[in-house]
Short mmCIF file of C-alpha atoms and ligand atoms in Angstrom, two decimals:
data_model
loop_
_atom_site.label_atom_id
_atom_site.label_comp_id
_atom_site.label_asym_id
_atom_site.label_seq_id
_atom_site.Cartn_x
_atom_site.Cartn_y
_atom_site.Cartn_z
CA MET A 1 31.38 11.04 -29.45
CA LYS A 2 33.13 13.93 -31.49
CA ALA A 3 34.81 13.20 -34.81
CA ASN A 4 38.36 13.85 -33.38
CA PRO A 5 39.42 15.73 -30.04
CA GLN A 6 40.12 19.21 -31.74
CA SER A 7 36.79 19.12 -33.35
CA TYR A 8 34.32 22.02 -32.84
CA LEU A 9 31.35 19.47 -33.71
CA ASN A 10 29.42 17.99 -31.60
CA ILE A 11 26.51 16.81 -33.63
CA ASP A 12 23.49 14.98 -32.14
CA ARG A 13 20.73 15.66 -34.42
CA ILE A 14 20.31 15.71 -38.45
CA GLU A 15 18.16 17.54 -40.40
CA PHE A 16 17.30 17.26 -43.88
CA ILE A 17 15.52 20.10 -46.04
CA VAL A 18 13.76 17.15 -48.15
CA THR A 19 12.30 20.06 -50.64
CA TYR A 20 11.61 23.75 -50.89
CA GLN A 21 8.69 23.19 -52.93
CA CYS A 22 5.63 23.47 -51.12
CA PRO A 23 1.92 23.67 -52.06
CA GLY A 24 1.32 26.28 -49.11
CA SER A 25 2.28 29.72 -48.58
CA CYS A 26 1.99 30.61 -45.08
CA ARG A 27 2.61 33.98 -43.98
CA HIS A 28 4.47 32.65 -40.50
CA CYS A 29 6.66 30.31 -42.74
CA GLN A 30 10.31 30.33 -41.58
CA ASN A 31 11.61 29.48 -44.61
CA GLY A 32 9.73 32.03 -46.23
CA ILE A 33 12.82 34.57 -47.06
CA PHE A 34 15.25 32.13 -47.64
CA THR A 35 15.70 30.70 -51.17
CA SER A 36 17.29 27.61 -52.34
CA ARG A 37 21.09 27.44 -52.94
CA GLY A 38 23.29 26.44 -56.03
CA ASP A 39 21.53 24.00 -58.14
CA ALA A 40 18.05 24.16 -58.18
CA ALA A 41 17.63 20.72 -56.83
CA PRO A 42 13.64 19.81 -56.12
CA CYS A 43 14.42 17.21 -53.57
CA VAL A 44 17.04 15.91 -51.62
CA ASP A 45 19.03 12.67 -53.42
CA SER A 46 17.68 9.39 -51.30
CA LYS A 47 21.05 7.74 -51.84
CA LYS A 48 22.88 10.28 -50.94
CA ALA A 49 20.70 11.67 -47.87
CA ALA A 50 20.69 7.68 -46.75
CA GLU A 51 24.69 7.79 -47.04
CA ALA A 52 24.96 10.51 -45.08
CA VAL A 53 22.90 9.49 -42.41
CA GLU A 54 25.14 6.41 -41.93
CA LYS A 55 28.37 8.16 -41.99
CA LEU A 56 27.43 10.87 -39.77
CA SER A 57 26.06 7.92 -37.45
CA ARG A 58 29.74 6.47 -37.54
CA LEU A 59 31.15 9.56 -36.74
CA PHE A 60 29.05 11.18 -34.01
CA GLY A 61 26.40 10.11 -31.50
CA ILE A 62 23.59 10.95 -33.39
CA ALA A 63 20.14 11.12 -31.25
CA SER A 64 17.74 12.36 -33.89
CA VAL A 65 16.97 12.82 -37.51
CA MET A 66 14.59 14.87 -38.71
CA THR A 67 12.88 15.73 -42.17
CA PHE A 68 11.00 18.77 -43.31
CA GLY A 69 10.77 21.44 -46.00
CA GLY A 70 8.95 22.68 -48.01
CA GLU A 71 6.52 19.93 -48.00
CA PRO A 72 8.51 16.71 -47.53
CA LEU A 73 5.92 14.30 -48.35
CA LEU A 74 5.98 15.40 -52.05
CA TYR A 75 8.65 13.03 -52.08
CA PRO A 76 8.02 10.39 -49.92
CA GLU A 77 10.30 8.04 -51.09
CA ALA A 78 13.25 10.36 -50.22
CA VAL A 79 11.54 10.69 -46.72
CA CYS A 80 10.94 7.21 -46.16
CA ALA A 81 14.72 6.04 -47.41
CA ILE A 82 16.24 8.57 -44.61
CA HIS A 83 14.24 7.25 -41.79
CA GLN A 84 14.38 3.68 -43.15
CA LYS A 85 18.42 4.27 -42.94
CA ALA A 86 18.31 5.76 -39.52
CA ALA A 87 16.27 3.06 -37.71
CA ASP A 88 19.05 0.71 -39.49
CA CYS A 89 21.77 2.82 -37.70
CA GLY A 90 19.71 2.67 -34.52
CA ILE A 91 19.04 6.51 -34.04
CA LYS A 92 16.26 6.82 -31.76
CA THR A 93 14.26 9.93 -32.53
CA ARG A 94 12.90 9.90 -36.47
CA GLN A 95 10.70 12.97 -36.89
CA LEU A 96 8.65 14.19 -39.63
CA ILE A 97 7.10 17.56 -39.77
CA THR A 98 4.56 18.07 -42.68
CA SER A 99 1.85 20.11 -43.64
CA GLY A 100 -0.19 16.74 -44.36
CA PHE A 101 -1.03 18.11 -47.59
CA PHE A 102 0.55 16.18 -50.59
CA SER A 103 -2.44 14.51 -52.76
CA SER A 104 -6.11 14.86 -52.80
CA ASP A 105 -6.63 10.97 -53.54
CA ARG A 106 -7.44 9.17 -50.57
CA MET A 107 -6.01 5.82 -51.50
CA ALA A 108 -2.57 7.48 -52.36
CA ILE A 109 -2.90 9.53 -48.91
CA ARG A 110 -3.30 5.96 -47.17
CA ARG A 111 -0.18 4.37 -49.13
CA VAL A 112 2.05 7.20 -48.06
CA ALA A 113 0.82 6.81 -44.23
CA ALA A 114 1.90 2.95 -44.44
CA MET A 115 5.20 3.77 -46.24
CA LEU A 116 6.05 6.08 -43.40
CA ALA A 117 5.10 3.64 -40.85
CA ASP A 118 6.99 1.15 -42.28
CA ALA A 119 10.06 2.89 -42.42
CA GLY A 120 10.03 3.51 -38.72
CA ILE A 121 9.10 7.16 -38.23
CA ASN A 122 8.13 7.58 -34.24
CA SER A 123 7.41 11.38 -34.55
CA LEU A 124 5.27 12.81 -37.23
CA LEU A 125 4.12 16.24 -36.51
CA ILE A 126 0.78 17.24 -38.51
CA SER A 127 1.25 21.14 -38.83
CA VAL A 128 -2.41 22.73 -38.80
CA ASP A 129 -3.74 26.19 -37.98
CA ALA A 130 -4.82 29.76 -39.05
CA PHE A 131 -1.64 30.33 -41.29
CA HIS A 132 -1.58 26.68 -42.91
CA GLN A 133 -5.44 26.57 -43.96
CA GLU A 134 -5.37 29.87 -45.57
CA THR A 135 -3.86 28.03 -48.56
CA ILE A 136 -3.95 23.91 -47.72
CA PRO A 137 -7.26 22.71 -47.67
CA LEU A 138 -8.67 20.88 -44.51
CA GLU A 139 -10.36 17.74 -45.91
CA PRO A 140 -6.98 16.12 -47.39
CA VAL A 141 -5.20 16.63 -44.21
CA LYS A 142 -7.88 15.11 -42.03
CA TRP A 143 -7.75 12.12 -44.31
CA PHE A 144 -3.69 11.97 -43.97
CA GLY A 145 -4.56 12.20 -39.83
CA ALA A 146 -7.13 9.20 -40.11
CA ALA A 147 -4.70 7.43 -42.13
CA VAL A 148 -1.73 7.98 -40.02
CA LYS A 149 -3.72 6.86 -36.90
CA GLU A 150 -4.65 3.83 -38.64
CA ALA A 151 -1.29 2.90 -39.78
CA GLY A 152 -0.70 3.30 -36.07
CA ILE A 153 2.65 5.32 -36.42
CA PRO A 154 3.91 6.57 -33.13
CA GLY A 155 4.31 9.97 -31.76
CA ALA A 156 1.92 10.93 -34.43
CA CYS A 157 -0.14 14.47 -33.35
CA PHE A 158 -1.59 17.65 -35.16
CA TYR A 159 0.73 20.51 -34.26
CA PRO A 160 -0.69 23.63 -34.23
CA CYS A 161 1.23 27.04 -34.28
CA TRP A 162 -0.19 29.76 -31.85
CA LEU A 163 0.14 33.53 -32.49
CA VAL A 164 2.14 35.12 -29.49
CA ASP A 165 0.79 32.51 -27.25
CA LYS A 166 -2.45 29.76 -27.03
CA SER A 167 -4.04 32.29 -24.87
CA HIS A 168 -3.11 35.51 -26.77
CA ARG A 169 -6.51 36.58 -28.17
CA ASN A 170 -6.44 37.33 -31.97
CA PRO A 171 -8.19 36.27 -35.36
CA TYR A 172 -5.47 34.12 -36.19
CA ASN A 173 -5.82 32.14 -32.66
CA ASN A 174 -9.86 32.15 -33.28
CA ARG A 175 -9.13 30.36 -36.46
CA THR A 176 -6.85 28.02 -35.27
CA LYS A 177 -9.23 26.85 -32.53
CA GLU A 178 -12.12 26.15 -34.77
CA ILE A 179 -9.77 24.41 -37.13
CA LEU A 180 -8.61 22.06 -34.46
CA GLY A 181 -12.46 21.55 -33.74
CA ALA A 182 -12.84 20.41 -36.90
CA LEU A 183 -10.01 17.62 -36.46
CA ARG A 184 -10.79 16.55 -32.87
CA GLU A 185 -12.90 13.32 -34.38
CA VAL A 186 -9.41 11.97 -36.10
CA GLY A 187 -8.48 11.24 -32.57
CA LEU A 188 -4.71 12.11 -32.99
CA PRO A 189 -3.57 14.39 -30.03
CA PHE A 190 -2.39 18.04 -30.14
CA GLU A 191 0.99 19.33 -29.61
CA ASP A 192 1.41 23.14 -29.48
CA THR A 193 4.10 25.70 -30.82
CA THR A 194 4.24 29.02 -31.45
CA VAL A 195 5.11 31.63 -34.23
CA SER A 196 8.67 32.44 -33.92
CA LEU A 197 9.23 36.44 -35.14
CA THR A 198 11.36 35.13 -38.18
CA GLY A 199 11.01 34.60 -41.84
CA ASN A 200 7.93 35.61 -43.31
CA ALA A 201 6.44 36.37 -39.56
CA ALA A 202 8.83 38.98 -39.34
CA ARG A 203 7.35 40.49 -42.30
CA TYR A 204 3.85 39.98 -41.84
CA LEU A 205 3.13 39.47 -37.92
CA ALA A 206 5.49 41.80 -36.10
CA ALA A 207 2.68 43.89 -35.26
CA TYR A 208 1.43 41.37 -32.83
CA PHE A 209 4.93 41.14 -30.97
CA ASN A 210 6.02 43.94 -28.58
CA SER A 211 9.20 43.01 -27.92
CA PRO A 212 12.08 45.66 -29.12
CA ALA A 213 14.28 44.48 -31.76
CA GLU A 214 17.45 42.77 -30.54
CA ASP A 215 20.78 43.99 -29.99
CA LEU A 216 22.69 42.68 -32.97
CA SER A 217 26.33 43.38 -31.66
CA GLU A 218 25.95 40.62 -29.04
CA PRO A 219 27.23 37.70 -29.58
CA CYS A 220 25.19 34.19 -30.50
CA ASP A 221 24.18 32.78 -26.94
CA GLU A 222 21.90 29.91 -26.20
CA PRO A 223 20.42 27.88 -28.04
CA CYS A 224 22.71 29.13 -30.51
CA ASP A 225 26.67 28.64 -29.64
CA GLU A 226 26.86 27.15 -33.20
CA PRO A 227 30.30 27.89 -35.07
CA ARG A 228 32.26 26.79 -31.93
CA ASN A 229 30.00 23.69 -30.53
CA ALA A 230 27.87 22.73 -33.50
CA GLY A 231 24.97 20.06 -32.66
CA SER A 232 22.81 19.83 -34.85
CA ILE A 233 23.66 19.75 -39.04
CA SER A 234 20.84 20.54 -42.05
CA ILE A 235 21.50 19.13 -45.24
CA ALA A 236 19.81 21.06 -48.07
CA PRO A 237 18.13 19.67 -51.56
CA ASN A 238 21.29 20.34 -53.48
CA GLY A 239 23.24 18.39 -50.91
CA ASP A 240 24.89 21.38 -49.29
CA MET A 241 25.70 20.50 -45.50
CA MET A 242 24.55 23.72 -43.20
CA LEU A 243 25.62 24.48 -39.58
CA CYS A 244 23.11 27.08 -38.81
CA GLY A 245 22.39 28.01 -42.14
CA PHE A 246 26.28 28.56 -43.13
CA VAL A 247 27.41 26.02 -45.71
CA ILE A 248 30.66 24.06 -44.96
CA GLY A 249 30.24 21.62 -47.52
CA ASN A 250 28.27 19.37 -50.05
CA CYS A 251 27.64 15.62 -49.63
CA TYR A 252 26.90 15.04 -52.66
CA THR A 253 30.60 16.29 -54.36
CA GLU A 254 32.55 15.64 -51.20
CA ASP A 255 33.48 12.93 -48.42
CA ILE A 256 31.69 13.79 -45.40
CA VAL A 257 34.40 13.04 -43.47
CA ASP A 258 36.68 15.42 -44.99
CA ILE A 259 33.96 18.17 -44.34
CA MET A 260 33.91 17.46 -41.02
CA ARG A 261 37.55 16.97 -40.59
CA ARG A 262 38.34 20.57 -41.75
CA TYR A 263 35.81 22.36 -40.36
CA ASP A 264 37.10 25.14 -38.33
CA PRO A 265 35.11 28.16 -37.41
CA TYR A 266 38.60 30.46 -36.71
CA GLN A 267 39.50 29.65 -40.38
CA SER A 268 36.35 31.40 -41.68
CA PRO A 269 36.33 35.49 -41.69
CA TYR A 270 32.63 35.19 -41.54
CA LEU A 271 32.33 32.91 -38.38
CA SER A 272 35.43 34.91 -36.83
CA ALA A 273 33.55 38.27 -37.37
CA LEU A 274 30.08 36.53 -35.88
CA MET A 275 32.19 34.66 -32.90
CA ASN A 276 33.69 38.08 -32.02
CA SER A 277 31.11 41.02 -32.96
CA GLY A 278 27.90 38.95 -33.01
CA PRO A 279 25.37 39.05 -36.24
CA ALA A 280 26.45 42.72 -36.67
CA GLY A 281 29.79 41.82 -37.44
CA LEU A 282 28.96 39.04 -39.30
CA ARG A 283 26.79 41.58 -41.82
CA ASP A 284 29.34 44.02 -41.62
CA CYS A 285 32.29 41.46 -42.87
CA ALA A 286 30.01 40.56 -45.74
CA GLU A 287 29.22 44.02 -46.85
CA ARG A 288 33.18 44.44 -46.69
CA ASN A 289 33.45 41.57 -49.24
CA GLY A 290 30.33 43.02 -51.70
CA ILE A 291 28.00 40.57 -50.06
CA LEU A 292 24.58 42.66 -49.51
CA ALA A 293 21.70 40.93 -47.33
CA ASP A 294 18.48 42.49 -46.82
CA THR A 295 18.10 42.49 -43.12
CA ALA A 296 16.15 45.68 -42.78
CA LEU A 297 12.89 43.75 -41.55
CA CYS A 298 14.89 41.26 -39.37
CA ARG A 299 13.93 41.36 -35.43
CA THR A 300 16.19 38.77 -33.90
CA ARG A 301 19.87 38.00 -34.16
CA CYS A 302 18.72 34.54 -35.43
CA ASP A 303 17.06 36.31 -38.45
CA VAL A 304 19.93 38.54 -39.34
CA CYS A 305 22.45 35.59 -39.34
CA HIS A 306 20.25 33.56 -41.52
CA ALA A 307 19.55 36.61 -43.99
CA VAL A 308 23.44 36.99 -44.17
CA ALA A 309 24.42 33.44 -44.39
CA SER A 310 21.79 32.53 -46.85
CA LYS A 311 24.06 34.83 -49.34
CA LEU A 312 27.18 33.33 -48.22
CA PRO A 313 29.28 30.77 -50.58
CA CYS A 314 30.90 27.55 -49.04
CA LEU A 315 33.01 28.66 -46.18
CA PHE A 316 35.37 26.39 -46.54
S1 LIG B 1 3.39 24.57 -45.73
FE1 LIG B 1 5.11 24.69 -44.20
S2 LIG B 1 7.05 25.05 -45.58
FE2 LIG B 1 5.18 25.51 -46.91
S3 LIG B 1 4.40 27.72 -46.44
FE3 LIG B 1 3.58 27.04 -44.78
S4 LIG B 1 4.88 26.73 -43.02
FE4 LIG B 1 6.32 27.23 -45.14
#
């Protein structure tokens, strides 16, 4: 359901970057080159975030709410407030992505797992692989996995990220297999994902990919037709509301209904440039306005787009 018939928004998913803080420092991290915007809010405001879920679910048919970071479980109360509200609003998928490392105290870990179960989380992905375990100790993650299983959280799994693909032979995938072997006794299932060549991965892991850099003058295409038909909105710790990395308003200081109603991608020179001439056009438009983004290592259209968007002020 759209906010109004003329709207370019078709939001069915809300993503909360609960915090940019993280005990890890992964060389495949997608958020690695992005910086927090505006005020350096350490964590999303629980009350405002829950309000945002409620208001957006009145405007749109929201099917899923996801919390991630940084490490979201550094702030478990905020995570639970968001998912509890999502459950109250009847939102079907309530997902958390975590490294599973936020404490080394086994009792505290069990307490947080019980809180997550009570808050109604029904999809929980625990990232474990060679990249995470370069800086994140495995034992507390194992304890967390066991606590999640004990708490009976549905849809919980370990979520390894493979380099290139699961069958590719490289030292990272070999190490990931060893880590998964050590986690098998926990009894959670595994769900695979692969490294996206963006953020830190473009910087540190590009040598493993043969694909040529994309043509940046091509317009955005699947899955990213965002400016004209945005399907997902992200909310940052400081309340910024973002469509595909572009800030369109702030839900701490403005009414969400107003932010949604005023959104028109054709009124923004940056989004117009993006729609007309792809990420290269966006980058040129930003440069004409004195905004320089470091895109030298970007390999994909999305990466360029995000690098430029991260430098832009609110568009409306
Ligand atoms: S744990 Fe997640 S957010 Fe933290 S550095 Fe690793 S990939 Fe990035």
